[in-house]
Amino acid sequence: MPAAPVVTGEFLQAGEFQAKALFSEPYPIVSTVHPVAHMERAEIDRLALDALDAIAGRLAAKSS
């Protein structure tokens, strides 16, 4: 099942580490800015829209 993990930049290295431990080949992770906890709803919406192409590409990618 296709998946599109999304993390903030602060957690990208940890996500890549986990992906490497779980999968034999690179597993693309979508990254956004950090931190997001203080953001207003409109800012979060903008982040989601900015990441949409990367997320859609990941979901449409052929999985092994």
mmCIF file of N, CA, C and O in Angstrom:
data_model
loop_
_atom_site.group_PDB
_atom_site.id
_atom_site.type_symbol
_atom_site.label_atom_id
_atom_site.label_comp_id
_atom_site.label_asym_id
_atom_site.label_seq_id
_atom_site.Cartn_x
_atom_site.Cartn_y
_atom_site.Cartn_z
ATOM 1 N N MET A 1 0.851 -1.170 0.000
ATOM 2 C CA MET A 1 0.000 0.000 0.000
ATOM 3 C C MET A 1 0.897 1.233 0.000
ATOM 4 O O MET A 1 1.780 1.354 0.856
ATOM 5 N N PRO A 2 0.678 2.133 -0.933
ATOM 6 C CA PRO A 2 1.494 3.348 -0.968
ATOM 7 C C PRO A 2 1.306 4.179 0.304
ATOM 8 O O PRO A 2 0.231 4.198 0.898
ATOM 9 N N ALA A 3 2.367 4.822 0.700
ATOM 10 C CA ALA A 3 2.322 5.711 1.861
ATOM 11 C C ALA A 3 3.187 6.928 1.576
ATOM 12 O O ALA A 3 4.119 6.865 0.782
ATOM 13 N N ALA A 4 2.871 8.011 2.238
ATOM 14 C CA ALA A 4 3.637 9.246 2.078
ATOM 15 C C ALA A 4 3.944 9.802 3.466
ATOM 16 O O ALA A 4 3.206 10.640 3.970
ATOM 17 N N PRO A 5 5.017 9.306 4.082
ATOM 18 C CA PRO A 5 5.356 9.845 5.395
ATOM 19 C C PRO A 5 5.742 11.320 5.284
ATOM 20 O O PRO A 5 6.448 11.714 4.359
ATOM 21 N N VAL A 6 5.242 12.113 6.200
ATOM 22 C CA VAL A 6 5.519 13.547 6.231
ATOM 23 C C VAL A 6 6.066 13.883 7.613
ATOM 24 O O VAL A 6 5.459 13.538 8.619
ATOM 25 N N VAL A 7 7.217 14.530 7.642
ATOM 26 C CA VAL A 7 7.839 14.949 8.897
ATOM 27 C C VAL A 7 8.344 16.375 8.753
ATOM 28 O O VAL A 7 8.533 16.866 7.646
ATOM 29 N N THR A 8 8.582 17.024 9.877
ATOM 30 C CA THR A 8 9.248 18.320 9.813
ATOM 31 C C THR A 8 10.744 18.070 9.672
ATOM 32 O O THR A 8 11.239 16.980 9.974
ATOM 33 N N GLY A 9 11.446 19.081 9.220
ATOM 34 C CA GLY A 9 12.881 18.953 8.991
ATOM 35 C C GLY A 9 13.656 18.458 10.203
ATOM 36 O O GLY A 9 14.634 17.731 10.068
ATOM 37 N N GLU A 10 13.212 18.814 11.382
ATOM 38 C CA GLU A 10 13.884 18.392 12.615
ATOM 39 C C GLU A 10 13.869 16.874 12.780
ATOM 40 O O GLU A 10 14.752 16.304 13.409
ATOM 41 N N PHE A 11 12.877 16.211 12.212
ATOM 42 C CA PHE A 11 12.722 14.773 12.377
ATOM 43 C C PHE A 11 13.067 13.980 11.124
ATOM 44 O O PHE A 11 12.911 12.751 11.105
ATOM 45 N N LEU A 12 13.552 14.645 10.094
ATOM 46 C CA LEU A 12 13.865 13.961 8.842
ATOM 47 C C LEU A 12 14.944 12.902 9.027
ATOM 48 O O LEU A 12 14.805 11.778 8.559
ATOM 49 N N GLN A 13 15.998 13.229 9.728
ATOM 50 C CA GLN A 13 17.081 12.259 9.932
ATOM 51 C C GLN A 13 16.576 11.023 10.679
ATOM 52 O O GLN A 13 16.916 9.896 10.323
ATOM 53 N N ALA A 14 15.743 11.219 11.685
ATOM 54 C CA ALA A 14 15.186 10.089 12.432
ATOM 55 C C ALA A 14 14.283 9.249 11.527
ATOM 56 O O ALA A 14 14.318 8.009 11.583
ATOM 57 N N GLY A 15 13.487 9.909 10.692
ATOM 58 C CA GLY A 15 12.632 9.182 9.764
ATOM 59 C C GLY A 15 13.432 8.374 8.757
ATOM 60 O O GLY A 15 13.097 7.221 8.460
ATOM 61 N N GLU A 16 14.490 8.967 8.244
ATOM 62 C CA GLU A 16 15.353 8.248 7.293
ATOM 63 C C GLU A 16 16.036 7.069 7.960
ATOM 64 O O GLU A 16 16.187 6.003 7.362
ATOM 65 N N PHE A 17 16.449 7.226 9.207
ATOM 66 C CA PHE A 17 17.072 6.140 9.956
ATOM 67 C C PHE A 17 16.091 4.971 10.102
ATOM 68 O O PHE A 17 16.449 3.814 9.878
ATOM 69 N N GLN A 18 14.848 5.279 10.488
ATOM 70 C CA GLN A 18 13.841 4.233 10.645
ATOM 71 C C GLN A 18 13.536 3.570 9.305
ATOM 72 O O GLN A 18 13.399 2.341 9.235
ATOM 73 N N ALA A 19 13.419 4.360 8.251
ATOM 74 C CA ALA A 19 13.139 3.805 6.928
ATOM 75 C C ALA A 19 14.257 2.861 6.492
ATOM 76 O O ALA A 19 13.993 1.780 5.963
ATOM 77 N N LYS A 20 15.495 3.244 6.743
ATOM 78 C CA LYS A 20 16.628 2.402 6.372
ATOM 79 C C LYS A 20 16.600 1.090 7.152
ATOM 80 O O LYS A 20 16.924 0.039 6.627
ATOM 81 N N ALA A 21 16.198 1.151 8.417
ATOM 82 C CA ALA A 21 16.130 -0.049 9.241
ATOM 83 C C ALA A 21 15.005 -0.983 8.788
ATOM 84 O O ALA A 21 15.111 -2.199 8.934
ATOM 85 N N LEU A 22 13.937 -0.427 8.241
ATOM 86 C CA LEU A 22 12.765 -1.228 7.887
ATOM 87 C C LEU A 22 12.731 -1.681 6.435
ATOM 88 O O LEU A 22 12.102 -2.683 6.125
ATOM 89 N N PHE A 23 13.381 -0.946 5.538
ATOM 90 C CA PHE A 23 13.296 -1.237 4.107
ATOM 91 C C PHE A 23 14.693 -1.399 3.529
ATOM 92 O O PHE A 23 15.643 -0.772 3.963
ATOM 93 N N SER A 24 14.789 -2.232 2.486
ATOM 94 C CA SER A 24 16.096 -2.500 1.897
ATOM 95 C C SER A 24 16.540 -1.419 0.909
ATOM 96 O O SER A 24 17.695 -1.377 0.528
ATOM 97 N N GLU A 25 15.626 -0.571 0.477
ATOM 98 C CA GLU A 25 15.993 0.492 -0.459
ATOM 99 C C GLU A 25 15.488 1.833 0.074
ATOM 100 O O GLU A 25 14.671 1.865 0.995
ATOM 101 N N PRO A 26 15.957 2.920 -0.481
ATOM 102 C CA PRO A 26 15.535 4.244 0.012
ATOM 103 C C PRO A 26 14.009 4.387 0.011
ATOM 104 O O PRO A 26 13.322 3.921 -0.889
ATOM 105 N N TYR A 27 13.498 5.026 1.032
ATOM 106 C CA TYR A 27 12.059 5.247 1.179
ATOM 107 C C TYR A 27 11.851 6.744 1.306
ATOM 108 O O TYR A 27 12.145 7.325 2.353
ATOM 109 N N PRO A 28 11.374 7.390 0.232
ATOM 110 C CA PRO A 28 11.247 8.854 0.238
ATOM 111 C C PRO A 28 10.309 9.366 1.338
ATOM 112 O O PRO A 28 9.247 8.808 1.578
ATOM 113 N N ILE A 29 10.742 10.402 1.998
ATOM 114 C CA ILE A 29 9.972 11.045 3.053
ATOM 115 C C ILE A 29 9.769 12.501 2.652
ATOM 116 O O ILE A 29 10.703 13.166 2.215
ATOM 117 N N VAL A 30 8.575 12.990 2.812
ATOM 118 C CA VAL A 30 8.257 14.381 2.519
ATOM 119 C C VAL A 30 8.569 15.200 3.770
ATOM 120 O O VAL A 30 8.163 14.839 4.875
ATOM 121 N N SER A 31 9.296 16.287 3.589
ATOM 122 C CA SER A 31 9.714 17.113 4.720
ATOM 123 C C SER A 31 9.132 18.516 4.614
ATOM 124 O O SER A 31 9.037 19.075 3.521
ATOM 125 N N THR A 32 8.729 19.065 5.759
ATOM 126 C CA THR A 32 8.242 20.433 5.833
ATOM 127 C C THR A 32 9.111 21.209 6.819
ATOM 128 O O THR A 32 9.989 20.644 7.459
ATOM 129 N N VAL A 33 8.809 22.480 6.967
ATOM 130 C CA VAL A 33 9.577 23.306 7.906
ATOM 131 C C VAL A 33 9.277 22.906 9.349
ATOM 132 O O VAL A 33 8.267 22.258 9.637
ATOM 133 N N HIS A 34 10.169 23.279 10.226
ATOM 134 C CA HIS A 34 10.032 23.006 11.658
ATOM 135 C C HIS A 34 10.300 24.299 12.402
ATOM 136 O O HIS A 34 11.181 25.041 12.002
ATOM 137 N N PRO A 35 9.591 24.572 13.443
ATOM 138 C CA PRO A 35 8.487 23.836 14.064
ATOM 139 C C PRO A 35 7.142 24.253 13.475
ATOM 140 O O PRO A 35 7.032 25.278 12.811
ATOM 141 N N VAL A 36 6.126 23.444 13.737
ATOM 142 C CA VAL A 36 4.789 23.753 13.247
ATOM 143 C C VAL A 36 3.790 23.976 14.387
ATOM 144 O O VAL A 36 2.679 24.454 14.141
ATOM 145 N N ALA A 37 4.155 23.648 15.596
ATOM 146 C CA ALA A 37 3.220 23.718 16.729
ATOM 147 C C ALA A 37 2.665 25.123 16.953
ATOM 148 O O ALA A 37 1.508 25.276 17.351
ATOM 149 N N HIS A 38 3.443 26.137 16.670
ATOM 150 C CA HIS A 38 3.017 27.517 16.914
ATOM 151 C C HIS A 38 2.209 28.116 15.764
ATOM 152 O O HIS A 38 1.677 29.206 15.881
ATOM 153 N N MET A 39 2.105 27.396 14.652
ATOM 154 C CA MET A 39 1.493 27.957 13.451
ATOM 155 C C MET A 39 -0.024 28.046 13.558
ATOM 156 O O MET A 39 -0.674 27.198 14.163
ATOM 157 N N GLU A 40 -0.549 29.068 12.904
ATOM 158 C CA GLU A 40 -1.989 29.226 12.770
ATOM 159 C C GLU A 40 -2.498 28.269 11.689
ATOM 160 O O GLU A 40 -1.738 27.774 10.863
ATOM 161 N N ARG A 41 -3.786 28.032 11.689
ATOM 162 C CA ARG A 41 -4.400 27.104 10.737
ATOM 163 C C ARG A 41 -4.047 27.460 9.291
ATOM 164 O O ARG A 41 -3.735 26.589 8.479
ATOM 165 N N ALA A 42 -4.073 28.723 8.945
ATOM 166 C CA ALA A 42 -3.779 29.144 7.571
ATOM 167 C C ALA A 42 -2.347 28.779 7.180
ATOM 168 O O ALA A 42 -2.088 28.397 6.035
ATOM 169 N N GLU A 43 -1.411 28.886 8.120
ATOM 170 C CA GLU A 43 -0.020 28.527 7.837
ATOM 171 C C GLU A 43 0.125 27.024 7.622
ATOM 172 O O GLU A 43 0.858 26.586 6.732
ATOM 173 N N ILE A 44 -0.578 26.240 8.434
ATOM 174 C CA ILE A 44 -0.551 24.780 8.266
ATOM 175 C C ILE A 44 -1.168 24.401 6.927
ATOM 176 O O ILE A 44 -0.648 23.538 6.213
ATOM 177 N N ASP A 45 -2.269 25.043 6.572
ATOM 178 C CA ASP A 45 -2.890 24.786 5.273
ATOM 179 C C ASP A 45 -1.922 25.078 4.136
ATOM 180 O O ASP A 45 -1.828 24.316 3.169
ATOM 181 N N ARG A 46 -1.175 26.183 4.241
ATOM 182 C CA ARG A 46 -0.201 26.548 3.213
ATOM 183 C C ARG A 46 0.917 25.507 3.128
ATOM 184 O O ARG A 46 1.353 25.123 2.045
ATOM 185 N N LEU A 47 1.379 25.020 4.281
ATOM 186 C CA LEU A 47 2.399 23.963 4.291
ATOM 187 C C LEU A 47 1.892 22.716 3.581
ATOM 188 O O LEU A 47 2.621 22.094 2.801
ATOM 189 N N ALA A 48 0.649 22.346 3.868
ATOM 190 C CA ALA A 48 0.068 21.162 3.237
ATOM 191 C C ALA A 48 -0.019 21.337 1.725
ATOM 192 O O ALA A 48 0.326 20.420 0.971
ATOM 193 N N LEU A 49 -0.469 22.497 1.277
ATOM 194 C CA LEU A 49 -0.549 22.753 -0.158
ATOM 195 C C LEU A 49 0.832 22.733 -0.809
ATOM 196 O O LEU A 49 0.994 22.202 -1.914
ATOM 197 N N ASP A 50 1.829 23.285 -0.122
ATOM 198 C CA ASP A 50 3.190 23.285 -0.655
ATOM 199 C C ASP A 50 3.747 21.864 -0.776
ATOM 200 O O ASP A 50 4.555 21.585 -1.654
ATOM 201 N N ALA A 51 3.326 20.964 0.105
ATOM 202 C CA ALA A 51 3.826 19.591 0.106
ATOM 203 C C ALA A 51 2.984 18.660 -0.766
ATOM 204 O O ALA A 51 3.366 17.512 -0.998
ATOM 205 N N LEU A 52 1.862 19.149 -1.267
ATOM 206 C CA LEU A 52 0.914 18.294 -1.973
ATOM 207 C C LEU A 52 1.517 17.571 -3.169
ATOM 208 O O LEU A 52 1.283 16.371 -3.349
ATOM 209 N N ASP A 53 2.296 18.247 -3.988
ATOM 210 C CA ASP A 53 2.899 17.589 -5.155
ATOM 211 C C ASP A 53 3.832 16.457 -4.735
ATOM 212 O O ASP A 53 3.828 15.381 -5.339
ATOM 213 N N ALA A 54 4.642 16.696 -3.710
ATOM 214 C CA ALA A 54 5.558 15.657 -3.237
ATOM 215 C C ALA A 54 4.787 14.473 -2.666
ATOM 216 O O ALA A 54 5.152 13.316 -2.887
ATOM 217 N N ILE A 55 3.713 14.751 -1.931
ATOM 218 C CA ILE A 55 2.902 13.680 -1.354
ATOM 219 C C ILE A 55 2.223 12.876 -2.466
ATOM 220 O O ILE A 55 2.258 11.644 -2.473
ATOM 221 N N ALA A 56 1.629 13.576 -3.427
ATOM 222 C CA ALA A 56 0.960 12.895 -4.542
ATOM 223 C C ALA A 56 1.956 12.063 -5.341
ATOM 224 O O ALA A 56 1.660 10.921 -5.740
ATOM 225 N N GLY A 57 3.145 12.603 -5.570
ATOM 226 C CA GLY A 57 4.172 11.855 -6.290
ATOM 227 C C GLY A 57 4.573 10.591 -5.564
ATOM 228 O O GLY A 57 4.779 9.541 -6.159
ATOM 229 N N ARG A 58 4.688 10.708 -4.248
ATOM 230 C CA ARG A 58 5.053 9.535 -3.443
ATOM 231 C C ARG A 58 3.953 8.478 -3.499
ATOM 232 O O ARG A 58 4.210 7.292 -3.608
ATOM 233 N N LEU A 59 2.695 8.917 -3.412
ATOM 234 C CA LEU A 59 1.578 7.964 -3.447
ATOM 235 C C LEU A 59 1.424 7.313 -4.813
ATOM 236 O O LEU A 59 0.994 6.165 -4.912
ATOM 237 N N ALA A 60 1.791 8.033 -5.875
ATOM 238 C CA ALA A 60 1.656 7.496 -7.226
ATOM 239 C C ALA A 60 2.865 6.669 -7.664
ATOM 240 O O ALA A 60 2.809 5.974 -8.676
ATOM 241 N N ALA A 61 3.953 6.733 -6.894
ATOM 242 C CA ALA A 61 5.191 6.033 -7.265
ATOM 243 C C ALA A 61 4.973 4.515 -7.221
ATOM 244 O O ALA A 61 4.251 4.003 -6.368
ATOM 245 N N LYS A 62 5.614 3.842 -8.137
ATOM 246 C CA LYS A 62 5.554 2.384 -8.155
ATOM 247 C C LYS A 62 6.317 1.847 -6.955
ATOM 248 O O LYS A 62 7.470 2.189 -6.739
ATOM 249 N N SER A 63 5.656 1.033 -6.170
ATOM 250 C CA SER A 63 6.335 0.431 -5.020
ATOM 251 C C SER A 63 6.867 -0.941 -5.395
ATOM 252 O O SER A 63 6.349 -1.600 -6.270
ATOM 253 N N SER A 64 7.938 -1.345 -4.700
ATOM 254 C CA SER A 64 8.543 -2.640 -5.007
ATOM 255 C C SER A 64 7.892 -3.737 -4.214
ATOM 256 O O SER A 64 7.357 -3.567 -3.190
#
